[in-house]
Amino acid sequence: MNRRLASVLSAAAMFAAAAVTAPQEAGAVASLMPSPGCGFVPLPQPVGELTARYFHCDDSFILIKFHWSGGNTGTACVAPWHQHPFYRSDGQRVVNAYYVKTPPNVIGPPGSQMCSVSQPRV
């Protein structure tokens, strides 16, 4: 089974389990969590401090650049078929995130690579 299918199936299972265990809350959870897609997805309402996610739909490591509501920027590495959550910080939230062509810093041998702690600034 490929990773994309596995992540879609696990998301569907999570929502199905929520509906079975707490039917009155399932609609509320579904309305707070948008269906997984690719790219930057702001949540319609924050879930705790979580305000947005970036979903990566490819077999490569990528670097994303993100913008805070106060004007600051940052970068993050996203592994193949993974997502990067964004949380509120000091009253600010991430308002946009997008792929940049600069390659991310990865560590580890081929087949077992992961994102490095330090990433390029773009």
Phi, psi and omega in degrees: 000133181281164187295322181297313179298319179298318181290324177294317179295321179292324177295318179296319179296322180297315180291324178294318179297320179296323180291324181285318185281327182213079185302325181290335181262347184298319179295322179294317179295315181298325181286335179278331184252107179294155179296141182300134174225199178249141178096198184282129180229103175285143178279140179300326175223140178300148173248098190065236177266352179288124183241341182196169176217154171243119179260126179256121185245066179197169183269020183233160172280139179228162173251132175244150174249138179230154183240129176275156179298336178274359177107343178289160178230165177204172176229157178209147175270139176235126180286162179304131176059030178245178177228154180242118179278152175237130182243151176299142179216123180051040179080358179255162177220160177282128184255346178198149174210143183205157179292139172236154186286344179296129180289145178282163173276122177239155179231160177103164181286157177307136182091342179227032182283155174213165179293138174284158178295319180266138182231153178298149173262130179233000000 
